Short mmCIF file of C-alpha atoms in Angstrom, two decimals:
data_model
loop_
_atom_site.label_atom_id
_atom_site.label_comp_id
_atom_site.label_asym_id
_atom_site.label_seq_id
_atom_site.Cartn_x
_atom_site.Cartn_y
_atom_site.Cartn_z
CA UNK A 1 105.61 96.69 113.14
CA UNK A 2 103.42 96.34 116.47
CA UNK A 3 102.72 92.77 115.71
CA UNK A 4 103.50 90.26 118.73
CA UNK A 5 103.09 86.73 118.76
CA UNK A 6 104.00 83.94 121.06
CA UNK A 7 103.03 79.80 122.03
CA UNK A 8 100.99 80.30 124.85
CA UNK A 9 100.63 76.64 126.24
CA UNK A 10 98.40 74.99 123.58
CA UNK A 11 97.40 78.41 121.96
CA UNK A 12 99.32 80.00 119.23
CA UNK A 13 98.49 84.28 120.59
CA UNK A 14 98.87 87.06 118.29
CA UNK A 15 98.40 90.70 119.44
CA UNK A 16 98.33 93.70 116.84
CA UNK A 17 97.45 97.24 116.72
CA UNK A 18 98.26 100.78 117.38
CA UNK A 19 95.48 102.29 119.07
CA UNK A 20 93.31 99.34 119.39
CA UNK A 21 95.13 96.78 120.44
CA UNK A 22 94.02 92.97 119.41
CA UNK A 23 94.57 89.68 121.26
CA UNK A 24 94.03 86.41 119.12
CA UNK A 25 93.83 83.04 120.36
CA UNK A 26 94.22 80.04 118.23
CA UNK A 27 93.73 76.40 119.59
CA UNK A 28 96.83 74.64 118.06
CA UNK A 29 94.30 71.34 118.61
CA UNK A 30 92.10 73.00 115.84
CA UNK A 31 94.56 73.61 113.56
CA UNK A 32 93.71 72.18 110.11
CA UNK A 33 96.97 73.10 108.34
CA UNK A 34 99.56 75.77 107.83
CA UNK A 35 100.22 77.29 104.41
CA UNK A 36 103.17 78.91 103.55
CA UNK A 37 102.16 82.17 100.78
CA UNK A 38 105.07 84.01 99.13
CA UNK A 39 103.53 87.05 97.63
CA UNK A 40 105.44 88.97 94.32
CA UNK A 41 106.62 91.85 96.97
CA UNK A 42 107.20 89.56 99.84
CA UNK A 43 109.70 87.43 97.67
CA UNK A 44 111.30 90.70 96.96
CA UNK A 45 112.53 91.03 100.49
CA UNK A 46 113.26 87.82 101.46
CA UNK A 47 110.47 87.65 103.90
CA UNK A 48 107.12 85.09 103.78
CA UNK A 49 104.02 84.20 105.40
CA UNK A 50 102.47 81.69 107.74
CA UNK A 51 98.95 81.56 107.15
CA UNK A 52 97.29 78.63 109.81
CA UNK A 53 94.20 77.14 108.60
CA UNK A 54 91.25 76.59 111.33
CA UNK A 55 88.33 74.42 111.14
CA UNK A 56 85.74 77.75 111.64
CA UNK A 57 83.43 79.56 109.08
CA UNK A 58 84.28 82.58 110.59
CA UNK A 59 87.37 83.27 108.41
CA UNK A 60 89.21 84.38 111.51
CA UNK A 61 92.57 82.55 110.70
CA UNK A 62 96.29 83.03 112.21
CA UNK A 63 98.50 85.03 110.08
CA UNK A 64 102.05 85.46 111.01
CA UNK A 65 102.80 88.11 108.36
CA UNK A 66 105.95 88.40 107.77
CA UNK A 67 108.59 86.24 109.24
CA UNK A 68 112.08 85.85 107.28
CA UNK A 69 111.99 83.00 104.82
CA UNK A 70 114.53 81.31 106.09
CA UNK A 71 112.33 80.92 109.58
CA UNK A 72 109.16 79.53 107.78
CA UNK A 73 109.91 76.04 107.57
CA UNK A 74 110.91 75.37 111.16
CA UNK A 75 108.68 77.48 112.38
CA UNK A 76 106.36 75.70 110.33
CA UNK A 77 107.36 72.40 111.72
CA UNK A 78 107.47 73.11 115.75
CA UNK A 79 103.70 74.46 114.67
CA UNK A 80 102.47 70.83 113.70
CA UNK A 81 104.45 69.01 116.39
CA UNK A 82 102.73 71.31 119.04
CA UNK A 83 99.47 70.37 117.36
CA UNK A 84 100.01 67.00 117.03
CA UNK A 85 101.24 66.54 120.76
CA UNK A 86 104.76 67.00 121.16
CA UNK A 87 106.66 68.16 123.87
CA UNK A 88 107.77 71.97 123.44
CA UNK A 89 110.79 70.93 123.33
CA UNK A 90 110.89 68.56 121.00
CA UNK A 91 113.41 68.83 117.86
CA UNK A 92 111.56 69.81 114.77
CA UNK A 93 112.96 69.28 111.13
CA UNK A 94 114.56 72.60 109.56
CA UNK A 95 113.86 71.59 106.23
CA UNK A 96 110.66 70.80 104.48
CA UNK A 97 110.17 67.10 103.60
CA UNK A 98 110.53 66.36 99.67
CA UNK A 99 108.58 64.07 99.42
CA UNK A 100 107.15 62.32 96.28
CA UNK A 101 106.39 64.19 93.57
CA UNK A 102 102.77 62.65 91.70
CA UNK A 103 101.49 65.31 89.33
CA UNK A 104 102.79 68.07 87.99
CA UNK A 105 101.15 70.53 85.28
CA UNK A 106 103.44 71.57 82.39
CA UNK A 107 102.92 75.05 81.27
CA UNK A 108 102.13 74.46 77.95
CA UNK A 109 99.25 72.43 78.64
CA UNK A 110 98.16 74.84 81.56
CA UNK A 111 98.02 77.40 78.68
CA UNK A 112 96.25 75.85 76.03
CA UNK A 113 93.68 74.06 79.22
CA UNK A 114 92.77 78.12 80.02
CA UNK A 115 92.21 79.05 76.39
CA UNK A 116 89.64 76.40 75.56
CA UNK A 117 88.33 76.77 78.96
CA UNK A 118 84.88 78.85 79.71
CA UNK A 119 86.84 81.76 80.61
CA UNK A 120 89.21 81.65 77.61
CA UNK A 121 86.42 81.34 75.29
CA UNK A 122 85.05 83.64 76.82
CA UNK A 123 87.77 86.41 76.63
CA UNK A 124 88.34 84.89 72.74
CA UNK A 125 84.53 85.51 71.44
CA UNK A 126 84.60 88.88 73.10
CA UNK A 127 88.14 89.98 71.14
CA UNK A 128 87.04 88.18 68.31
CA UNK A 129 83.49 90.61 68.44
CA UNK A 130 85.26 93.76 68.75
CA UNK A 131 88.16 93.39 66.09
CA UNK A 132 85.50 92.28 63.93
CA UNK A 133 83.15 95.33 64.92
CA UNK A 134 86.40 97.98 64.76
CA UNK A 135 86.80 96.61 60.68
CA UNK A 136 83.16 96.44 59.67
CA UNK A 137 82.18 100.12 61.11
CA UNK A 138 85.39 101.82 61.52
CA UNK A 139 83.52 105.26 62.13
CA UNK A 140 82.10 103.47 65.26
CA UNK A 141 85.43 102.15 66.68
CA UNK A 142 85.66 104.20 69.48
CA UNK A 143 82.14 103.38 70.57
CA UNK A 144 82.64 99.16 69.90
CA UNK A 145 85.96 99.86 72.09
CA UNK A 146 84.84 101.53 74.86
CA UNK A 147 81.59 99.38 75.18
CA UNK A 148 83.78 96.35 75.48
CA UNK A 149 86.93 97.08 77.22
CA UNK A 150 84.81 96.00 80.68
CA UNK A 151 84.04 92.61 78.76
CA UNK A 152 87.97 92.19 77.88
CA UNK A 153 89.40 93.37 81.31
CA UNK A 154 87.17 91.25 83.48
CA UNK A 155 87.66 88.01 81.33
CA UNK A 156 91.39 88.97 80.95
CA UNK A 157 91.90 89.25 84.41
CA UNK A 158 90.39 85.87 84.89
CA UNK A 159 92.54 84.24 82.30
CA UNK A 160 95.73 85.75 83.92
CA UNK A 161 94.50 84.46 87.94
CA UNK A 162 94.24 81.01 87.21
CA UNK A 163 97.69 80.96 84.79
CA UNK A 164 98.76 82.98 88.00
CA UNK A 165 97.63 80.39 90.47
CA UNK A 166 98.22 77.42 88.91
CA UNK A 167 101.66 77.85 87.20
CA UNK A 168 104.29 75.14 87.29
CA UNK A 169 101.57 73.54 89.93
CA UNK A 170 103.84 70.57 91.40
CA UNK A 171 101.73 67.54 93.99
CA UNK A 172 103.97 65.96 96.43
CA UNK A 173 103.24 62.90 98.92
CA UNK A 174 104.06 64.18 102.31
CA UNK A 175 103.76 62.71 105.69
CA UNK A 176 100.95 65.19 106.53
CA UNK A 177 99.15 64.43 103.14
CA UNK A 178 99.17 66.13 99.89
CA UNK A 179 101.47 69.19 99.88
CA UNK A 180 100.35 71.42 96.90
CA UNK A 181 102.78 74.36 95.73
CA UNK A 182 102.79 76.49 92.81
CA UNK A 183 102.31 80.03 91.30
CA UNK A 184 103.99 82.37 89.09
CA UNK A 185 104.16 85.89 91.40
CA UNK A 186 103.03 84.24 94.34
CA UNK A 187 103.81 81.45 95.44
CA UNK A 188 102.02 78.99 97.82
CA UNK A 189 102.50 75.97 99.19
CA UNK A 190 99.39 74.41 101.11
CA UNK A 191 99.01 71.01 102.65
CA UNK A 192 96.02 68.94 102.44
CA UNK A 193 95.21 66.13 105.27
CA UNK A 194 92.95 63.13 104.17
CA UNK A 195 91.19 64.03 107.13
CA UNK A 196 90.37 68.04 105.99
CA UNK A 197 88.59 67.07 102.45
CA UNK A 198 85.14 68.10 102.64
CA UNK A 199 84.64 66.54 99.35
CA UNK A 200 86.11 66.01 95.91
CA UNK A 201 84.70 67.12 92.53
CA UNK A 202 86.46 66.21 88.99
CA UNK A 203 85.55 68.47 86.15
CA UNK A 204 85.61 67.47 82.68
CA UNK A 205 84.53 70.32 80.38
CA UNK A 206 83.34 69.57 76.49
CA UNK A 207 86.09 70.00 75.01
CA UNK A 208 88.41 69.09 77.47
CA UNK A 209 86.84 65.30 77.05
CA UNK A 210 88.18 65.21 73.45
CA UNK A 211 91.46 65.78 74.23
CA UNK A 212 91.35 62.58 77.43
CA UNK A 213 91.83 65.75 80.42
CA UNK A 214 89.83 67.00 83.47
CA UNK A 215 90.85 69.15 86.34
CA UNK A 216 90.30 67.61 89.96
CA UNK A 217 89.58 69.56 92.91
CA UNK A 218 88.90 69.53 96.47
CA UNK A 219 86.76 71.14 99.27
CA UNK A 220 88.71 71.72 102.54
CA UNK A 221 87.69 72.85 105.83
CA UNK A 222 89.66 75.85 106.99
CA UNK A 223 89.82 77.56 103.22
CA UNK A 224 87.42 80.90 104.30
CA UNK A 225 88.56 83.80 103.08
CA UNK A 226 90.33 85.41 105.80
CA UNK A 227 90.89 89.29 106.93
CA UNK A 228 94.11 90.06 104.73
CA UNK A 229 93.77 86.97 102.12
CA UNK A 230 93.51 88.54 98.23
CA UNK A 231 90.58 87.35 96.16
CA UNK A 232 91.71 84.89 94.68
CA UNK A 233 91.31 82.92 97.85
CA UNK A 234 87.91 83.74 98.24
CA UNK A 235 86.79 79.77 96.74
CA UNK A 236 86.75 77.15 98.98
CA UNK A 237 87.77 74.76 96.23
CA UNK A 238 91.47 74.07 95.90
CA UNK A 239 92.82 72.92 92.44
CA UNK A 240 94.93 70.12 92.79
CA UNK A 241 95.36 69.58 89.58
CA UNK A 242 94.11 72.27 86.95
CA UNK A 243 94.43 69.77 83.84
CA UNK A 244 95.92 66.55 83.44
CA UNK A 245 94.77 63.09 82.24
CA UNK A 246 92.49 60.52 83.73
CA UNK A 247 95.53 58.39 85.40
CA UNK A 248 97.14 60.78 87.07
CA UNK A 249 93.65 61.84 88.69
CA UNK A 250 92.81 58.28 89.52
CA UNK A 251 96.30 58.21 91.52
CA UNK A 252 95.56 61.92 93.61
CA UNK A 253 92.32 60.44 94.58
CA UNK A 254 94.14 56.99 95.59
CA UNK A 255 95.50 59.11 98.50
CA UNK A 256 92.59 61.21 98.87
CA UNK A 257 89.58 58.53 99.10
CA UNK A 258 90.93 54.76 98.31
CA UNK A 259 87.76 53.21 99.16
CA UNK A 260 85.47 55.27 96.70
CA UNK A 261 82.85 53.63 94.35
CA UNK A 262 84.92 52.47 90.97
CA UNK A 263 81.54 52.16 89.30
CA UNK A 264 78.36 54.27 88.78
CA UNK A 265 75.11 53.16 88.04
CA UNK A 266 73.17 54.59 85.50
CA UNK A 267 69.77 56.82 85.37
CA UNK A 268 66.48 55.13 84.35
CA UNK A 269 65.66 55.28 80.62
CA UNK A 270 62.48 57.40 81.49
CA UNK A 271 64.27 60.57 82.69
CA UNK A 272 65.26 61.38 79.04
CA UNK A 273 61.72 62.61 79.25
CA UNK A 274 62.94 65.22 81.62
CA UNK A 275 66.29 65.73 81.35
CA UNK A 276 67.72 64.76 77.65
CA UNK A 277 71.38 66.60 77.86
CA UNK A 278 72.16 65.44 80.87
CA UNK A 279 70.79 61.63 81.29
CA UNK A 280 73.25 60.18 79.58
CA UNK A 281 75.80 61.99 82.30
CA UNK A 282 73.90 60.64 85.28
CA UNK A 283 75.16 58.15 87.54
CA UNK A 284 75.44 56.93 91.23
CA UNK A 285 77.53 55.04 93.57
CA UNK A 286 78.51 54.34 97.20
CA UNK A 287 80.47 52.29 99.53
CA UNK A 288 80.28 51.93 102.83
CA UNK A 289 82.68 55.13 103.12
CA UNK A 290 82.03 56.81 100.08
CA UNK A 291 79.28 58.23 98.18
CA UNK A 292 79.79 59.58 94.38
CA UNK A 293 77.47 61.18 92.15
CA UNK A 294 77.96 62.15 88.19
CA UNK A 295 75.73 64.74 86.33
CA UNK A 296 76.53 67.78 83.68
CA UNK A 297 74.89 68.71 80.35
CA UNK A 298 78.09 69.95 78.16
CA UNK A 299 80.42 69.71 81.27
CA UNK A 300 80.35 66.27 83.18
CA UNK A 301 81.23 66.43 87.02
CA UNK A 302 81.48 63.66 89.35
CA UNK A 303 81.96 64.67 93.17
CA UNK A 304 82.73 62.30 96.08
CA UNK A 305 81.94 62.90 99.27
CA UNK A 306 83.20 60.94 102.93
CA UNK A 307 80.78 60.43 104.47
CA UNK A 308 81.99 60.87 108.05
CA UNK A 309 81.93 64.41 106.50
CA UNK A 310 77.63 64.39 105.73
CA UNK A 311 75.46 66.81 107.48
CA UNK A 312 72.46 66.21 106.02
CA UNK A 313 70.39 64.11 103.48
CA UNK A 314 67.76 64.85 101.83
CA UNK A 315 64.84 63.68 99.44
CA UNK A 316 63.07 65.74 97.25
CA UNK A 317 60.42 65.33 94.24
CA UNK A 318 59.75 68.13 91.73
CA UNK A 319 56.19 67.89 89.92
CA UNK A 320 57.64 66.83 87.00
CA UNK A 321 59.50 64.00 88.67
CA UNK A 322 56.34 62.85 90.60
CA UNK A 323 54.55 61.90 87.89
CA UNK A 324 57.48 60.36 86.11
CA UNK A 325 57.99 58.07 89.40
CA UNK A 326 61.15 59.65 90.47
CA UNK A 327 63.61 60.95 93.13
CA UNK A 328 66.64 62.99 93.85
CA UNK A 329 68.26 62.51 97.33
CA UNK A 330 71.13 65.33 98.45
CA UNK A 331 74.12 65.24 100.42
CA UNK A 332 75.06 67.72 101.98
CA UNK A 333 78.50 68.76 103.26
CA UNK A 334 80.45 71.66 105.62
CA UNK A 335 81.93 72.77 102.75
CA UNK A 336 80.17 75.56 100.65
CA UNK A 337 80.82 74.85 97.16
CA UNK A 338 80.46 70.45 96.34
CA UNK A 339 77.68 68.81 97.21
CA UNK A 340 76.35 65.36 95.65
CA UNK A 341 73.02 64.98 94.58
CA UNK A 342 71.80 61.79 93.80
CA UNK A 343 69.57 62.97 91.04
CA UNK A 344 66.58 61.41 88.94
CA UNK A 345 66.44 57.81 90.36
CA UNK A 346 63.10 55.37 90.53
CA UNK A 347 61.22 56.33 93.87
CA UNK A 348 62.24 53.10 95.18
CA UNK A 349 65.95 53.52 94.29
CA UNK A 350 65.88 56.89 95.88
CA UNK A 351 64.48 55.79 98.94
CA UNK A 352 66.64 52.57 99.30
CA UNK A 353 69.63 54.73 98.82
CA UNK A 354 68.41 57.56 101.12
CA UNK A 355 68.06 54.56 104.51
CA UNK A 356 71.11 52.85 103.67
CA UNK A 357 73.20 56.16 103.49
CA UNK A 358 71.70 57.34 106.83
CA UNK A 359 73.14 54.46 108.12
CA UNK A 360 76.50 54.37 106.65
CA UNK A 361 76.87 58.09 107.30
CA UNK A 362 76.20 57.51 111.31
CA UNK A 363 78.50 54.61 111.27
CA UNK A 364 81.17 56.56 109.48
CA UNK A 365 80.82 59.37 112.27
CA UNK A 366 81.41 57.10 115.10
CA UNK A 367 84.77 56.23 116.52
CA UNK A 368 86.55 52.64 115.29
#
């Protein structure tokens, strides 16, 4: 009720509170993106949110909580023309761009993806264990019940997030990147810049494999959880597409990274020695952009990384590696959750790799 907001030059400012009042700055030139979040209630009255994504770690982003829905989208767009430069009063569109729409995730899919994922197996086995316990030792059924309930509840409640999150998920190419939207109570609609992704990670569980699908996500700057953001925001990772098959992935990370490595090279023969499950997973490539890395035991993942985005490499040799003659180099990232690690290449390899990717990564940092 006491929140006031206005554009203060090149600043969006926000000022709350009753008996401690609050003055937030945010530097529009910062801004990484602005999401538009519908919650159940919120839809209910007709009313949404602006949440504006900043480049910090301190999870201190703009929240414009709650403006009438019809007042999002141009509000919305004056945002990212002040941001990008233009003149205050410059025209903005009142309608959101359409765009082109180059994934979408039917539900049916969505629901069998969650069952035979590790959650839904999860929540299965654990059902499974205490109808089974309930008929075998009826006296005991209150006991089996109450021990488990936790067990169901938690995995339940992770089961019904992600359906949550990631219903009727839709990808659209926008001029400002990838707009992602979706959601079954709430609704959200975030758009990703090529020039936010931390990195990229595409997971292909076991059984997932058999069936030809994976699940591709990426790791954006300005994705924090904020003061006022539920928990399902808490990951830095945003799903851009929760299952689907290898060519629609290939095309999402056209837009994201078009100069990535097409092929990886595989591990020496010797580190079945010290890693059987997951040599035949291993593999490595770069360009002069790009750097990928593939490893997994049961679940293969294969992350990219920019690397105008690299903080830090680094080279490292357990004992067991040492006397096998081998390496693993890391890559480090802003981001919290992806990071590539070169693993279990020939000392040589390793340390070819590691020079040549300092090189790249200081070249990729500098200006054209």
């Amino acid at each position: 009720f006491v929140t006031r907001w206005r554009v203060d030059g090149d600043d969006l400012r926000i000022e709350t509170g009753v008996l401690r009042r609050r003055s937030l700055r945010f530097p529009l030139t910062q801004l990484q993106a602005i999401d538009i979040v519908r919650p159940g209630l919120a839809r209910l009255f007709r009313v949404a949110e602006l949440r504006l994504r900043m480049g910090g770690a301190t999870g201190s982003h703009a929240r414009l909580a709650y403006l009438d829905e019809r007042e999002v989208e141009p509000l919305r767009a004056r945002l990212l023309a002040l941001a990008s430069g233009a003149q205050h009063d410059a025209e903005p569109a009142t309608e959101a761009p359409a765009g082109r729409v180059l994934a979408t995730v039917p539900t049916g899919r969505l629901v069998a993806s969650i069952l035979i994922s590790d959650a839904g197996v999860v929540f299965e086995t654990v059902l499974a264990g205490l109808v089974v316990g309930a008929v075998l030792a009826p006296s005991a059924v209150s006991g089996i019940l109450g021990g488990g309930a936790a067990w169901v509840i938690t995995a339940a409640q992770l089961v019904w997030r992600r359906f949550n999150q990631e219903y009727k998920l839709t990808v659209l190419d926008v001029p400002d990147g990838l707009l992602v939207r979706g959601g079954l109570v709430a609704l959200n609609a975030e758009t990703i810049r090529p020039g936010r992704v931390q990195a990229v990670r595409m997971v292909e569980p076991f059984l997932w494999r058999r069936l030809g699908w994976c699940r591709l996500e990426v790791d954006v700057a300005g994705r924090q959880r904020a003061e006022g953001e539920g928990r399902s925001d808490r990951r830095a990772l945003r799903a851009i597409l929760p299952v689907g098959g290898r060519a629609v992935a290939d095309e999402l990370l056209d837009h994201l990274l078009p100069d990535r490595p097409r092929e990886l090279s595989p591990a020496p023969h010797r580190v079945l020695w010290k890693s059987p499950l997951r040599y035949r997973m291993l593999g490595w490539g770069r360009t002069d952009t790009v750097v990928s890395t593939r490893s997994g035991r049961l679940r293969r993942a294969t992350n990219w990384v920019p690397l105008e985005k690299v903080q830090s490499l680094r080279r490292v040799e357990g004992p067991v590696q040492r006397r096998l003659r081998l390496a693993t180099v890391y890559v480090d990232t802003a981001g919290k959750t992806v990071h590539a690690a070169i693993r279990d290449r020939d000392v040589h390899e390793a340390d070819g790799a590691l020079e040549d990717l300092i090189v790249l990564a200081r070249t990729a940092r500098t200006p054209a």
